[in-house]
Short mmCIF file of C-alpha atoms in Angstrom, two decimals:
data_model
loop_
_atom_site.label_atom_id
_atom_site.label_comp_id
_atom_site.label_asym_id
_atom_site.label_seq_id
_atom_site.Cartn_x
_atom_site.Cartn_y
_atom_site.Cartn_z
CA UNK J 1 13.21 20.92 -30.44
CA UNK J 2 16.19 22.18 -32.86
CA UNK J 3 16.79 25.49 -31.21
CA UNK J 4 18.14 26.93 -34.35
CA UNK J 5 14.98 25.97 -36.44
CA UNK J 6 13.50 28.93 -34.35
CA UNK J 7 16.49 31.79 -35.06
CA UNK J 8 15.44 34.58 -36.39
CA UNK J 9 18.50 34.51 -38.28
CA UNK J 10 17.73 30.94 -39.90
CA UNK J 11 19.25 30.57 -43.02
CA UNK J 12 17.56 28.73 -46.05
CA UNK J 13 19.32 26.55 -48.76
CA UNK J 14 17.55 27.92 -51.75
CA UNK J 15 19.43 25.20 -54.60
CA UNK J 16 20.52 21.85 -53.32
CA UNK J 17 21.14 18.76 -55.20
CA UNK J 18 19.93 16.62 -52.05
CA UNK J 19 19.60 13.32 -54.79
CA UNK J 20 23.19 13.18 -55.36
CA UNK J 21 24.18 13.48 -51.38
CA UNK J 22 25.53 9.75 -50.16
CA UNK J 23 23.64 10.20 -46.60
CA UNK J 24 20.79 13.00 -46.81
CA UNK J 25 19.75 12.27 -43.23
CA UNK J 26 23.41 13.03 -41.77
CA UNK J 27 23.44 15.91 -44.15
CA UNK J 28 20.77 17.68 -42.99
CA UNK J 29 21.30 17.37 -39.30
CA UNK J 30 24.59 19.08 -39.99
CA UNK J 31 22.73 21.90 -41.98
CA UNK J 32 20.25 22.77 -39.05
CA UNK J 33 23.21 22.65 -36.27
CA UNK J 34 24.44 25.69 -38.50
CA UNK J 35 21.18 27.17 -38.54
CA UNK J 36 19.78 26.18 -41.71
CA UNK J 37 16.12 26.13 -41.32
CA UNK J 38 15.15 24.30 -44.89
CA UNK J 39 15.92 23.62 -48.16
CA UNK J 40 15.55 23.80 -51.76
CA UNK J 41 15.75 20.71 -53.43
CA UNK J 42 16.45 20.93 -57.16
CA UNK J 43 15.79 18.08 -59.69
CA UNK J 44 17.53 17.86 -62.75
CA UNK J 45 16.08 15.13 -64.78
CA UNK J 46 13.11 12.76 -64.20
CA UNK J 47 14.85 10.48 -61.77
CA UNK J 48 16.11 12.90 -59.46
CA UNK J 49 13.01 15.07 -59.41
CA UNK J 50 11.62 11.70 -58.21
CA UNK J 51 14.04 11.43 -55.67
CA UNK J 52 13.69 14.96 -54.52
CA UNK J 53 10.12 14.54 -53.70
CA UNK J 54 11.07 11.05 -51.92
CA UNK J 55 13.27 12.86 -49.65
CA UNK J 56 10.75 15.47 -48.93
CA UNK J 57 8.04 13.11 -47.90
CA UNK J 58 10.05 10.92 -45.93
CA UNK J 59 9.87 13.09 -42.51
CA UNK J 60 13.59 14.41 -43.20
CA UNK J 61 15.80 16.03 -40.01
CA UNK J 62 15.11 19.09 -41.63
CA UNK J 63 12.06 21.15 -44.17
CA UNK J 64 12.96 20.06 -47.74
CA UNK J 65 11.18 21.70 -50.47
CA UNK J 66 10.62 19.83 -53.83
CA UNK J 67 11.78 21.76 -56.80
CA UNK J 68 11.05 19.60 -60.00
CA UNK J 69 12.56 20.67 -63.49
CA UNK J 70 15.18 19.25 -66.64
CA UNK J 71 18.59 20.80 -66.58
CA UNK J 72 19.86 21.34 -70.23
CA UNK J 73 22.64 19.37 -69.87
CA UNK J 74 20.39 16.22 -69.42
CA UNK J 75 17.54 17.41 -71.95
CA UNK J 76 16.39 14.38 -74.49
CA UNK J 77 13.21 14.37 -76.54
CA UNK J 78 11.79 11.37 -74.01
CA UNK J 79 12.94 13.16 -70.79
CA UNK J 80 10.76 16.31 -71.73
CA UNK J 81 7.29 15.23 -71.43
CA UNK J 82 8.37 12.72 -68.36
CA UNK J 83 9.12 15.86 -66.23
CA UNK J 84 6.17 17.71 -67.64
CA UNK J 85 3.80 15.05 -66.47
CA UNK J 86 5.74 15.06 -63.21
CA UNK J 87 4.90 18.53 -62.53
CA UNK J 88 1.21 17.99 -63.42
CA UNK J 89 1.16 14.98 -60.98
CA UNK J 90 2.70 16.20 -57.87
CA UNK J 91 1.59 19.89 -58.08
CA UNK J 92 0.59 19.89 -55.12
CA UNK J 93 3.97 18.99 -53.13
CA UNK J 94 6.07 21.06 -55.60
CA UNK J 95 7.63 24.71 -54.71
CA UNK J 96 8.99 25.86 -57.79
CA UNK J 97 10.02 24.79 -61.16
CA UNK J 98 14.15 24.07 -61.41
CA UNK J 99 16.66 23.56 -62.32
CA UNK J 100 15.86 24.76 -66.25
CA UNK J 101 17.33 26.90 -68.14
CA UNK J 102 20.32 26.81 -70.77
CA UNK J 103 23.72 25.86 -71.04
CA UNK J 104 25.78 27.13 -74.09
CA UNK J 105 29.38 25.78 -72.55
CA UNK J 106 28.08 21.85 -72.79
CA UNK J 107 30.36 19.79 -74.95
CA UNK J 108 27.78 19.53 -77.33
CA UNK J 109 28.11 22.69 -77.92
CA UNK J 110 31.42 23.35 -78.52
CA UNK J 111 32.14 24.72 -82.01
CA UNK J 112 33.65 21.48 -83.42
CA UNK J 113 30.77 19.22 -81.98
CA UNK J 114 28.14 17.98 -84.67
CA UNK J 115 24.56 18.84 -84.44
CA UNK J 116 25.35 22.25 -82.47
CA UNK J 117 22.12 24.27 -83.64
CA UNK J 118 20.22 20.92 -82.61
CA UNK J 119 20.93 20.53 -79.02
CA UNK J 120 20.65 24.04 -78.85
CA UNK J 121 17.50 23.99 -80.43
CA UNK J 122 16.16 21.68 -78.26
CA UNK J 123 17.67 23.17 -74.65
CA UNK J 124 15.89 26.04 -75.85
CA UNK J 125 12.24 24.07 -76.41
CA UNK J 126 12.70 22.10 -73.19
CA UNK J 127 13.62 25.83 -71.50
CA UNK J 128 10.15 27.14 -73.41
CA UNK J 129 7.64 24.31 -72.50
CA UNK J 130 8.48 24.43 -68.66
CA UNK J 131 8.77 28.38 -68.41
CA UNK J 132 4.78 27.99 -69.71
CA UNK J 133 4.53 24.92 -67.26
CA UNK J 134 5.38 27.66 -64.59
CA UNK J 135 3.00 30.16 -65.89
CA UNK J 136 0.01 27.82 -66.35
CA UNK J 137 1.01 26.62 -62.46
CA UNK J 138 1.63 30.06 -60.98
CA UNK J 139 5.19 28.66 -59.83
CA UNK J 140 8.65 30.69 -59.57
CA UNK J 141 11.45 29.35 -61.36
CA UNK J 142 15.22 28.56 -60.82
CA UNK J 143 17.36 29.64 -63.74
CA UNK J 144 20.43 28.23 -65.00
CA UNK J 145 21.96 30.41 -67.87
CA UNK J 146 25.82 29.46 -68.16
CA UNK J 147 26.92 30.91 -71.05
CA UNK J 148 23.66 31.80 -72.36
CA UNK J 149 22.66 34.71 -70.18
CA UNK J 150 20.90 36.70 -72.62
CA UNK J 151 18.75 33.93 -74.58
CA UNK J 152 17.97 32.52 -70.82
CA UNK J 153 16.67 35.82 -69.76
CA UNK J 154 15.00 37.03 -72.97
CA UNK J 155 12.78 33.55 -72.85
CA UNK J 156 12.07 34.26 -69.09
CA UNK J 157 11.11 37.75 -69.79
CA UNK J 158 9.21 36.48 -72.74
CA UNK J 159 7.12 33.75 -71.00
CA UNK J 160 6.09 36.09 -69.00
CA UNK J 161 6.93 34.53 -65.41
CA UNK J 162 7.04 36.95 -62.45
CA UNK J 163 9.33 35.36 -60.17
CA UNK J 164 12.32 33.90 -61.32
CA UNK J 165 15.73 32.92 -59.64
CA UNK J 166 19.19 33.45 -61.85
CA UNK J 167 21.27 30.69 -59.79
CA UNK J 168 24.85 31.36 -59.61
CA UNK J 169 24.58 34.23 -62.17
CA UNK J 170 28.04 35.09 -62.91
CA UNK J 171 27.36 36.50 -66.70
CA UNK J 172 27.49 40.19 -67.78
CA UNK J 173 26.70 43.30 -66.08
CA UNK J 174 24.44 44.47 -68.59
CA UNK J 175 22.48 41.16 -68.11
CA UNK J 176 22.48 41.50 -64.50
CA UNK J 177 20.71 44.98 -64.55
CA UNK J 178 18.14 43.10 -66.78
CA UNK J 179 17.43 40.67 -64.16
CA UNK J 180 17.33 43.23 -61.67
CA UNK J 181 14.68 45.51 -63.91
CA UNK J 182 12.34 42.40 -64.46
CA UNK J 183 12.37 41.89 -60.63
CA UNK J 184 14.00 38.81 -60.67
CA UNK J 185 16.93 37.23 -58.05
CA UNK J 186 20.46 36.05 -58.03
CA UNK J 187 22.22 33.63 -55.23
CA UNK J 188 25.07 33.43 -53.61
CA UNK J 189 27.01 30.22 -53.47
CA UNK J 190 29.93 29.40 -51.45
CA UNK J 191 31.76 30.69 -54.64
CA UNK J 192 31.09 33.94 -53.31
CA UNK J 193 33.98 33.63 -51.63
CA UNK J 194 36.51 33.34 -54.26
CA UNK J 195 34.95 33.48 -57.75
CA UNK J 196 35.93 36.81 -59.60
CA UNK J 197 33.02 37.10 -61.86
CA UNK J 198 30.22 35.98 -59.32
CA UNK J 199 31.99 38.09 -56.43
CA UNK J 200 31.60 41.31 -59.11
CA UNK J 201 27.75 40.19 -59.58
CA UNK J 202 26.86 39.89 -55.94
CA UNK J 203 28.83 43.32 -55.16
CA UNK J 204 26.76 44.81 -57.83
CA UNK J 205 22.88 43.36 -56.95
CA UNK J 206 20.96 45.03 -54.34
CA UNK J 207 20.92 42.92 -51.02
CA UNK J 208 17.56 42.48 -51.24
CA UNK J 209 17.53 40.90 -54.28
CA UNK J 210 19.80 38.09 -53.44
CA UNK J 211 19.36 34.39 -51.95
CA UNK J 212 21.19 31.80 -50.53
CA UNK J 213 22.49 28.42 -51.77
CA UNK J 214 24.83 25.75 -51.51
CA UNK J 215 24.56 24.20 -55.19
CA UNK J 216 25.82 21.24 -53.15
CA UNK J 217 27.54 18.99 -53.54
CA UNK J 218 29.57 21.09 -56.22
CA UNK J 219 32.59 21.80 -54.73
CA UNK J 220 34.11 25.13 -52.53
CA UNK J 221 37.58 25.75 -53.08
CA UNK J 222 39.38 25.62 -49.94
CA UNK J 223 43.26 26.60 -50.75
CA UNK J 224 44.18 24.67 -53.74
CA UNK J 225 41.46 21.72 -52.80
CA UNK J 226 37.96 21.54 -54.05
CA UNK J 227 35.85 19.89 -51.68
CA UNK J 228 32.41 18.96 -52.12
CA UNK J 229 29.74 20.88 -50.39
CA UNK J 230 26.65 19.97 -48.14
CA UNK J 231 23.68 21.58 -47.02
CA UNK J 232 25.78 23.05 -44.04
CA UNK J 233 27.90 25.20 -46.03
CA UNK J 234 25.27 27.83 -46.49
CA UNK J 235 27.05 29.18 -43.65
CA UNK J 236 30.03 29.67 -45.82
CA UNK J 237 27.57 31.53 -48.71
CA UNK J 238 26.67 33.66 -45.66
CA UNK J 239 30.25 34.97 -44.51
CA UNK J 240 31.19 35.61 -47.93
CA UNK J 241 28.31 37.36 -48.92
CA UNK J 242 28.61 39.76 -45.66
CA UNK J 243 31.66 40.34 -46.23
CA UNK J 244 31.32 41.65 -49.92
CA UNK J 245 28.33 43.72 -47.99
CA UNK J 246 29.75 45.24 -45.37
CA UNK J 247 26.86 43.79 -43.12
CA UNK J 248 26.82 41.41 -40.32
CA UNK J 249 25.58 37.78 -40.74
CA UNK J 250 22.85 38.33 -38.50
CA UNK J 251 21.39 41.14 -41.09
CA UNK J 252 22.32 39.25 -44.12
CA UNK J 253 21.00 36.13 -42.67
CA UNK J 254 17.60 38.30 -42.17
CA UNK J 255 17.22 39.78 -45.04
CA UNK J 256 18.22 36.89 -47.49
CA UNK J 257 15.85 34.37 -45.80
CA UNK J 258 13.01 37.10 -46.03
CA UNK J 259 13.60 37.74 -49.27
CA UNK J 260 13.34 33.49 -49.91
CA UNK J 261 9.84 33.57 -48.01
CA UNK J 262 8.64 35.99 -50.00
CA UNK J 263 10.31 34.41 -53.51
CA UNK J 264 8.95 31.23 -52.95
CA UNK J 265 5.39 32.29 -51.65
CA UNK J 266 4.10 33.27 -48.16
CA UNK J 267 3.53 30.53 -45.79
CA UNK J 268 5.78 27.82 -48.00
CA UNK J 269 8.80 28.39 -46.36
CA UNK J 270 9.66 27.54 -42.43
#
């Protein structure tokens, strides 16, 4: 038996892109010889939301936990109702809704690009018809908002969800304290270690209100290199975060991974 899958002080990857790793297996053998206990694995279209749930079933080194949703980036008319009738179908496997949300810095929406006001109009459909996919399913929801912090927390706040994850917030501080009023969570990426605007966010939200993640395999800078990231990492999301703290990595290790159980639902998480 994995001794660390035991630590009190496991850690839990709550925003992977496992589809897009080359060899998951290897991966996540890594991740729990750093102590990572499970993971989040986020879908972004049909395809990988498929794939996702493949990994999850297939008895990996490590917990995966499905996470099913259409990033706005990758939002077509077609791809809507496929991921919609995902969700309906594997319910049962599926821990939360993500990665949805909206993306105003897209090169389709740049100011130059044609048909501006409709992608954004349909981002923000695809962004309404799974936030009441989550409602009508009683699931939490992981939140991108680049660029588009306020319309992606007004529609959360409007749909009425009660738990919802802002990944890799890095927008305003007057948005944060929204997200913070409405109960909701940020993460903390291995960014955390050397991105301005997210460091300020993560200094600002309580402890308790923030979660773990690798957003792998986007890269961690590392000196002037950028270097994709894997499910190990986390460990990197945990020294930085500490150290903005002021707290030990055994206490923010507790307290992050406690606040993930109770996120994602008692009893779902290892």
């Amino acid at each position: 038996m994995n001794p660390a899958v035991n630590s009190p002080a496991g850690l839990i990857d709550c925003h992977a892109h496992l589809d897009e790793l080359d060899d998951v297996d290897s991966a996540l053998r890594s991740a729990a010889a750093a102590s990572v206990i499970g993971v989040v694995g986020v879908g972004t279209d049909f395809a990988s939301s498929v794939r996702i749930l493949e990994i999850a079933a297939g008895s990996p080194p490590l917990p995966v936990y499905p996470a099913v949703g259409l990033y706005p980036d990758k939002v077509t008319p077609g791809e809507i109702p496929r991921v919609l009738e995902l969700l309906a179908s594997a319910r049962s496997r599926i821990l939360a809704l993500g990665e949805i949300g909206l993306d105003y810095w897209i090169p389709a929406l740049r100011k130059k690009s044609p048909n501006r006001s409709g992608v954004k109009a349909l981002q923000k459909e695809a962004f309404r018809l799974q936030l009441e996919a989550a409602v009508r399913e009683n699931l939490p929801v992981i939140v991108h908002s680049r660029g588009a912090w306020a319309d992606s927390l007004q529609m959360v706040r409007e749909s009425r969800v009660e738990k919802a994850l802002f990944h890799w917030f890095s927008g305003p501080r007057d948005i944060l304290a929204g997200v913070m009023e409405s109960g909701y969570l940020v993460s903390a990426p291995p960014a955390a270690a050397w991105s301005p605007p997210l460091r300020e966010i993560l200094a600002a939200a309580p402890i308790e209100r923030i979660v773990l993640e690798t957003d792998c395999p986007v890269p961690r800078k590392e000196g002037h290199e950028f270097i994709p990231t894997a499910p190990a990492d986390l460990k990197r999301s945990l020294a930085a975060l500490s150290a903005l703290k002021g707290l030990t990595e055994e206490e923010t290790a507790r307290l992050t991974t406690a606040t993930a159980r109770a996120f994602f639902g008692p009893g779902r998480l290892a």
